Short mmCIF file of C-alpha atoms and ligand atoms in Angstrom, two decimals:
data_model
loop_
_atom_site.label_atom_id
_atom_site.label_comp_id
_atom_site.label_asym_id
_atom_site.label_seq_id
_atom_site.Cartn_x
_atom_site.Cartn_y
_atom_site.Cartn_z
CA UNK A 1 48.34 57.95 188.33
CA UNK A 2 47.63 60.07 191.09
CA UNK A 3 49.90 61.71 193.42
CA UNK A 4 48.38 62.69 196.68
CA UNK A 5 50.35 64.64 199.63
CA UNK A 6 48.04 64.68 202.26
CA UNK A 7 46.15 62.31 203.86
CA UNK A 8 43.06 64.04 204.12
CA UNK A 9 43.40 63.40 200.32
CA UNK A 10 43.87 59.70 200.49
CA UNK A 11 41.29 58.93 202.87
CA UNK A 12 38.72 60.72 200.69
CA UNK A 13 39.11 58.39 198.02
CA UNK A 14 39.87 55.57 199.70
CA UNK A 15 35.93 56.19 200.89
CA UNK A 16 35.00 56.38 197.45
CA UNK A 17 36.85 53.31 196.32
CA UNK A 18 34.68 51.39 199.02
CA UNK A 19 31.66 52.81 198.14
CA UNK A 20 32.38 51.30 194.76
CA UNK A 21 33.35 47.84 196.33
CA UNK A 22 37.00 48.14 195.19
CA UNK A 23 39.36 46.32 196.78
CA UNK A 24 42.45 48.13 198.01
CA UNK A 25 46.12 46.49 197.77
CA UNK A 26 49.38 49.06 199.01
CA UNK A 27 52.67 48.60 198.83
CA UNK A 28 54.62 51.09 201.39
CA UNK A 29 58.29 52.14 200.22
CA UNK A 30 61.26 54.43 200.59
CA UNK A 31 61.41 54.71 197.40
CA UNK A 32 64.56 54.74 194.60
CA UNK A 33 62.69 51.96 193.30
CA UNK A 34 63.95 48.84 191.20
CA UNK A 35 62.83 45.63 190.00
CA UNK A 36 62.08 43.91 193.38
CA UNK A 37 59.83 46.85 194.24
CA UNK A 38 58.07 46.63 191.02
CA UNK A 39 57.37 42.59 191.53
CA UNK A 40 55.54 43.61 195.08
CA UNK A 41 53.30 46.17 192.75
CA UNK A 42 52.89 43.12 190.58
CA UNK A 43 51.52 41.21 194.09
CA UNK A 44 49.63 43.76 194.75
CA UNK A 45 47.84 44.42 191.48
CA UNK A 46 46.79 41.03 191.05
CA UNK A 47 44.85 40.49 194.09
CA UNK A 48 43.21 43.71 194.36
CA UNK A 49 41.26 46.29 192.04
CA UNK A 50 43.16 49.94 193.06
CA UNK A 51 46.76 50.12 194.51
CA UNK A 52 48.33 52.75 196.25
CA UNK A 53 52.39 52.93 196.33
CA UNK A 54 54.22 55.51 199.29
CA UNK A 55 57.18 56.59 199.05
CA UNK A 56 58.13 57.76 202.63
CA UNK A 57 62.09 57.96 204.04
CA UNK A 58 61.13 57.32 207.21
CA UNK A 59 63.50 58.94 209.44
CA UNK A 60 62.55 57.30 212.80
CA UNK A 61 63.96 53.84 210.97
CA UNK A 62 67.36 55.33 211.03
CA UNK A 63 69.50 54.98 213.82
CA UNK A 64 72.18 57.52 214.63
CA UNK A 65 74.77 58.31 212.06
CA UNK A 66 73.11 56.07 209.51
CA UNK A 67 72.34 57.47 206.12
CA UNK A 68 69.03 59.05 206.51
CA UNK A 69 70.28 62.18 204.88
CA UNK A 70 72.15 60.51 202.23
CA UNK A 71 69.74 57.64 201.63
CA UNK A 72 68.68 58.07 197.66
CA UNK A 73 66.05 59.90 196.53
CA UNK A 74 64.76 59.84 192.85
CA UNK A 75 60.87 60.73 192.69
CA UNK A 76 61.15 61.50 189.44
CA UNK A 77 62.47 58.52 188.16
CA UNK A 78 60.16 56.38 190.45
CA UNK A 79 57.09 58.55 189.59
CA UNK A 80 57.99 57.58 185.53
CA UNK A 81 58.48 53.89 186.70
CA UNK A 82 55.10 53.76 188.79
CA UNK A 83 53.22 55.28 185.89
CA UNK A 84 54.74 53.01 183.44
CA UNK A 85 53.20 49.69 186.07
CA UNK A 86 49.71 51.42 185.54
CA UNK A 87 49.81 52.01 189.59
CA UNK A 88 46.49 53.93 190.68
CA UNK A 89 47.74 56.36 193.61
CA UNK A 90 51.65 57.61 194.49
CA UNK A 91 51.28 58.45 198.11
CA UNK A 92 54.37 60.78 198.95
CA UNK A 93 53.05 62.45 202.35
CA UNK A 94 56.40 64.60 203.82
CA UNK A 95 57.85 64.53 207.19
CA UNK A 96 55.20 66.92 209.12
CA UNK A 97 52.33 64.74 207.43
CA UNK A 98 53.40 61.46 209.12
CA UNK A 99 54.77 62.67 212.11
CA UNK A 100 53.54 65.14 214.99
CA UNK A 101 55.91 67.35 216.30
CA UNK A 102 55.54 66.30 219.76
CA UNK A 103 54.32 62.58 218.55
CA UNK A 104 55.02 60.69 221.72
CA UNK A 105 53.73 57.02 220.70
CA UNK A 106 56.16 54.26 219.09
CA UNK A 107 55.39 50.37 218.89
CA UNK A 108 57.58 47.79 219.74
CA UNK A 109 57.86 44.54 218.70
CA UNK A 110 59.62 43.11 221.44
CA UNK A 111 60.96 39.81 221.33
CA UNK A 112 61.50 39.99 217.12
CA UNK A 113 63.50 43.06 216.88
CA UNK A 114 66.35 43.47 219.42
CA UNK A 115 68.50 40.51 217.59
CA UNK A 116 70.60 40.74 214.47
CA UNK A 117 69.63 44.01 212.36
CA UNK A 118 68.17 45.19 215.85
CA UNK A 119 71.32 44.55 217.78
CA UNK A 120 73.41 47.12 215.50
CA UNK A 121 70.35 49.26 214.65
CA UNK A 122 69.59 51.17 217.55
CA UNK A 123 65.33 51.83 217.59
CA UNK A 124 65.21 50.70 213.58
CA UNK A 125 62.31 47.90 214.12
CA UNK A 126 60.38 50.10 216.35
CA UNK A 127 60.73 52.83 213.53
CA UNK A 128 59.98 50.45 211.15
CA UNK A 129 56.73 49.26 213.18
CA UNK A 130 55.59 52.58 213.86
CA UNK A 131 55.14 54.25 210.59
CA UNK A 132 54.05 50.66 208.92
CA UNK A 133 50.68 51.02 211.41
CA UNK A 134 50.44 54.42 210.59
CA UNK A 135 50.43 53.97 206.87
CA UNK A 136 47.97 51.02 207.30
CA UNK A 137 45.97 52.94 209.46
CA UNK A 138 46.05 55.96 206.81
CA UNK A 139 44.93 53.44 203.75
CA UNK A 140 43.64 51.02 205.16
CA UNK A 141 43.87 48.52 202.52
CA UNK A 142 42.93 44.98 202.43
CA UNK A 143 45.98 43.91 201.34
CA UNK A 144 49.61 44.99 201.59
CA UNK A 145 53.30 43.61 199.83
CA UNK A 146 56.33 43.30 201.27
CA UNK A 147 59.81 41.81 200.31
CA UNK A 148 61.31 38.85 201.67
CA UNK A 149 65.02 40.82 201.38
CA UNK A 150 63.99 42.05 204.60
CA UNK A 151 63.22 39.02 206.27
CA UNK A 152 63.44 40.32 209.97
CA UNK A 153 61.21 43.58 209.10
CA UNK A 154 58.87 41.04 207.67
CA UNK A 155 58.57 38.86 210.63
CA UNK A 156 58.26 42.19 212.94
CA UNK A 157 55.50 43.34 210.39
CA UNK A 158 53.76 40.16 211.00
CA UNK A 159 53.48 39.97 214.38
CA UNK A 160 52.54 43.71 214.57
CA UNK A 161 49.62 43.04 212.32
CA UNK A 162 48.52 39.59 214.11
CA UNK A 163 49.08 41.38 218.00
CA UNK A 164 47.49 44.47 217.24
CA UNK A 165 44.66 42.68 215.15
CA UNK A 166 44.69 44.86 212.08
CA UNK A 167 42.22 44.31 209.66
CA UNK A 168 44.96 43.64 206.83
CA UNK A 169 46.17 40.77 204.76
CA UNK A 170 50.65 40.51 204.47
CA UNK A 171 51.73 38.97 201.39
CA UNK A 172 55.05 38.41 200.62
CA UNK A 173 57.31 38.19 197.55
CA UNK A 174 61.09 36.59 196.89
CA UNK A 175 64.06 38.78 197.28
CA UNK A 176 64.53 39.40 193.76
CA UNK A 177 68.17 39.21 192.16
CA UNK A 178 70.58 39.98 189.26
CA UNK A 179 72.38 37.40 187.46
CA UNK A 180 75.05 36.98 189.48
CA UNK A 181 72.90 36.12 192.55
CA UNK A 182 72.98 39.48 194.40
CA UNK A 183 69.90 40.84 195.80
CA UNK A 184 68.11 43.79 194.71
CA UNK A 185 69.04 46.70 197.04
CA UNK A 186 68.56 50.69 197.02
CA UNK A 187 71.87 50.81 198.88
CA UNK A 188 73.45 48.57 196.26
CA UNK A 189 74.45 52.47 194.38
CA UNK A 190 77.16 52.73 197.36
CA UNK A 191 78.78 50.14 195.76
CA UNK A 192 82.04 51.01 194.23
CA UNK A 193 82.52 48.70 190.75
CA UNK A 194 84.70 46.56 192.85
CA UNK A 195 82.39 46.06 195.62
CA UNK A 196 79.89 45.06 193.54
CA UNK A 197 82.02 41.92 191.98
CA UNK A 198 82.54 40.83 195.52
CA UNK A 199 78.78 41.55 197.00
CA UNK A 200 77.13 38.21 195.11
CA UNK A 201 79.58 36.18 197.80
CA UNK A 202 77.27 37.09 199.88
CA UNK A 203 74.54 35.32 198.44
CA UNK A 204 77.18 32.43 197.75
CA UNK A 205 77.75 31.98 201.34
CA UNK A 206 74.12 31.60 201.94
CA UNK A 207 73.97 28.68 199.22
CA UNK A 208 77.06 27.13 200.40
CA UNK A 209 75.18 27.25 204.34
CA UNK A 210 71.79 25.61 202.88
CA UNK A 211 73.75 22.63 201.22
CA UNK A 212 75.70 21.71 204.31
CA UNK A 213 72.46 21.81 206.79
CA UNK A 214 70.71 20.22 203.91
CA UNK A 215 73.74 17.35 203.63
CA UNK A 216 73.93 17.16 207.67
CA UNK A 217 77.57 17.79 207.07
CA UNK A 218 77.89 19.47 210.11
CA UNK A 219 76.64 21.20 213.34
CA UNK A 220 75.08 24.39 212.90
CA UNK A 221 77.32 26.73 215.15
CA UNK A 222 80.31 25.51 213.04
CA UNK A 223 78.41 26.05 209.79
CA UNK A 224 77.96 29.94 210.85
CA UNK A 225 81.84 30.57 211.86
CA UNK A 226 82.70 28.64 208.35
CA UNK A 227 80.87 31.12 206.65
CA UNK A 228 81.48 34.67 208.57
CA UNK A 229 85.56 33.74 208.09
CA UNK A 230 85.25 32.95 204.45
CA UNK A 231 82.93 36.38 204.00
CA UNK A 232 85.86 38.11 206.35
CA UNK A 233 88.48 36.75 203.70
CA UNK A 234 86.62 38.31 200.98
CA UNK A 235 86.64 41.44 202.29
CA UNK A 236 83.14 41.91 203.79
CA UNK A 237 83.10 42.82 207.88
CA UNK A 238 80.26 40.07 208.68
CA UNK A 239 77.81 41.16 211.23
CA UNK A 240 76.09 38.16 211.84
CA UNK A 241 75.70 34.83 210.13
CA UNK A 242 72.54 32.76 211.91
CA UNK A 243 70.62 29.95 210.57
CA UNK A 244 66.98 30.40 212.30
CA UNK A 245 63.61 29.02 212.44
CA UNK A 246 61.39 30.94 209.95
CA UNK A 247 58.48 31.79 212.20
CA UNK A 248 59.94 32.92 215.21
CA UNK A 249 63.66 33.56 214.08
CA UNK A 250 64.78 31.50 217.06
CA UNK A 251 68.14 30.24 217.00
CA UNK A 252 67.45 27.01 214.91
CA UNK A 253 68.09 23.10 216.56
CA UNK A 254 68.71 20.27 214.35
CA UNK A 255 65.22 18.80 214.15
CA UNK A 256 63.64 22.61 213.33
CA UNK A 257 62.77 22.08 209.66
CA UNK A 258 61.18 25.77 208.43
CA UNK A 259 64.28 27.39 208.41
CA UNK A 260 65.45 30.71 207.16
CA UNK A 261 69.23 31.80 207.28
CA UNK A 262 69.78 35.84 207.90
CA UNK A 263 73.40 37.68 207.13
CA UNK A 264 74.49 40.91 207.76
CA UNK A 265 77.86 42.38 206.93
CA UNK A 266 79.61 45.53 205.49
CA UNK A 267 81.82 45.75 202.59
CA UNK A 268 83.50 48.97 203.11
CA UNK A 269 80.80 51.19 204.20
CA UNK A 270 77.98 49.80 202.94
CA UNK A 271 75.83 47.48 205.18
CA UNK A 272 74.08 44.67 202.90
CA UNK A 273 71.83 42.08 203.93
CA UNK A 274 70.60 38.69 203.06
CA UNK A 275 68.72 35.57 203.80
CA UNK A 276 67.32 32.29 202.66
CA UNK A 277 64.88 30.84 203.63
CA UNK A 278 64.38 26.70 203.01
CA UNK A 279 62.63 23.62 204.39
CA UNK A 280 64.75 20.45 206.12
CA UNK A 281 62.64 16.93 205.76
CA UNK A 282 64.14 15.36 208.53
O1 LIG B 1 61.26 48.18 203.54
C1 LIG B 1 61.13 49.42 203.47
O2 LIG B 1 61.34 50.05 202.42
C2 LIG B 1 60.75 50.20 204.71
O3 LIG B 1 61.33 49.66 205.84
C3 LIG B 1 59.23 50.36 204.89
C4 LIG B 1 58.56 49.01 205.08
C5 LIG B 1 58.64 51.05 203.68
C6 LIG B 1 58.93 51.21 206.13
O4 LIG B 1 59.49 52.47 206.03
#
């Protein structure tokens, strides 16, 4: 595997790679990689001939007094794991790579990103926006994987690529999840061994939300407040609890049937999130 800094470097044989005919797949991270990462290389790999991997803490996606600082970092251990999935390129460009010093341009999705993680997350979508078309523009792959754990920044990504009509195919891949139903999170290492017995309620909560729309057992607003009270008596600090429509992530009506429910909340001071996302024959 190769690990290129610059991206001079990257576009160079990127060129080369197309004057070969290779297709190009890329999966953009922050890195401190687990198994849910490594099932987007997976995606990636088997649609197209060479992938690329970055691994970029993007510190425009952090909104004041998050943990930008103290978000973790573990090249090594990523590098080893990257390697070990036969990945072709580890694109780790640093701060002064991605961003000008007097960089004045930001996108924003508007519409998608001011609700849920945008209400508490000051600027985080347009962060998120912004260095996503950079790093497409920089590879410019055919293809590129992200997770369905972050449903919103998935949806935002989407629309980016359709409004701005970038030549590049999304694909997406399930939240992946331990046994006991919790997703697969880099900030799941905040956890203290407590916390972490209590986090799969989240994921519980979201079950518990699908059966009742899927049972019409009752109206949707009253499904929401049942859920953020039984997540406050667990201990988590719910953020928001909202069953959607999957496309838009418009507050769902009765007759919607792509839907996708989103959760937010904080057990002690980490914030974890969660969705699922279903279909209602009506
Ligand atoms: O999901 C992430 O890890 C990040 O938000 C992303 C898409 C790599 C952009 O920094």
């Amino acid at each position: 595997m190769q690990v290129i800094q610059s991206i001079e470097q990257i576009r160079q044989l990127v060129r080369q790679w197309r004057q070969l005919e290779k297709t190009i797949g890329f999966v953009p991270t922050m890195g401190n990689l687990h198994q849910g990462h490594l099932s987007l290389v997976e995606e990636a790999q088997k649609c197209a001939d060479k992938v690329i991997v970055s691994i970029f803490v993007n510190p425009t996606q952090f909104a004041p007094g998050e943990d930008f600082t103290s978000y973790p970092r573990t090249l090594q251990e990523d590098q080893e794991k990257l390697e070990n999935a036969q990945v072709d390129v580890l694109f780790v460009p640093d701060r002064e790579e991605i961003y000008f010093p007097d960089e004045s341009t930001r996108i924003n999705v508007s519409g998608l990103s001011e609700q849920y993680c945008g209400a508490s997350r000051t600027g985080h979508f347009s962060g998120v926006a912004t260095v996503v078309c950079k790093l497409l523009n920089i590879v410019q792959p055919d293809s590129a994987v992200f997770g369905q754990k972050d449903f919103q920044q998935l949806r935002v990504i989407q629309r980016m690529v359709r409004d701005l009509n970038i030549p590049v195919k999304i694909k997406s891949m399930p939240t992946f999840r331990g046994l006991d139903g919790l997703a697969m999170s880099s900030r799941n290492s905040y956890l203290t061994p407590e916390q972490k017995a209590t986090a799969p309620e989240l994921y519980q909560a979201l079950l518990d939300a699908k059966e009742a729309i899927l049972a019409c057992r009752q109206g949707y607003p009253e499904i929401e407040h049942q859920q953020i009270s039984r997540l406050r008596c667990s201990g988590f600090d719910p953020e928001y609890f909202v069953i959607c429509r999957s496309l838009d992530l418009h507050s769902a009506k009765s007759d919607d049937t792509d839907l996708v429910i989103l959760t937010a909340a904080k057990l002690g001071k980490t914030r974890l999130i969660d969705n699922i996302e279903f279909i209602k024959k009506i």
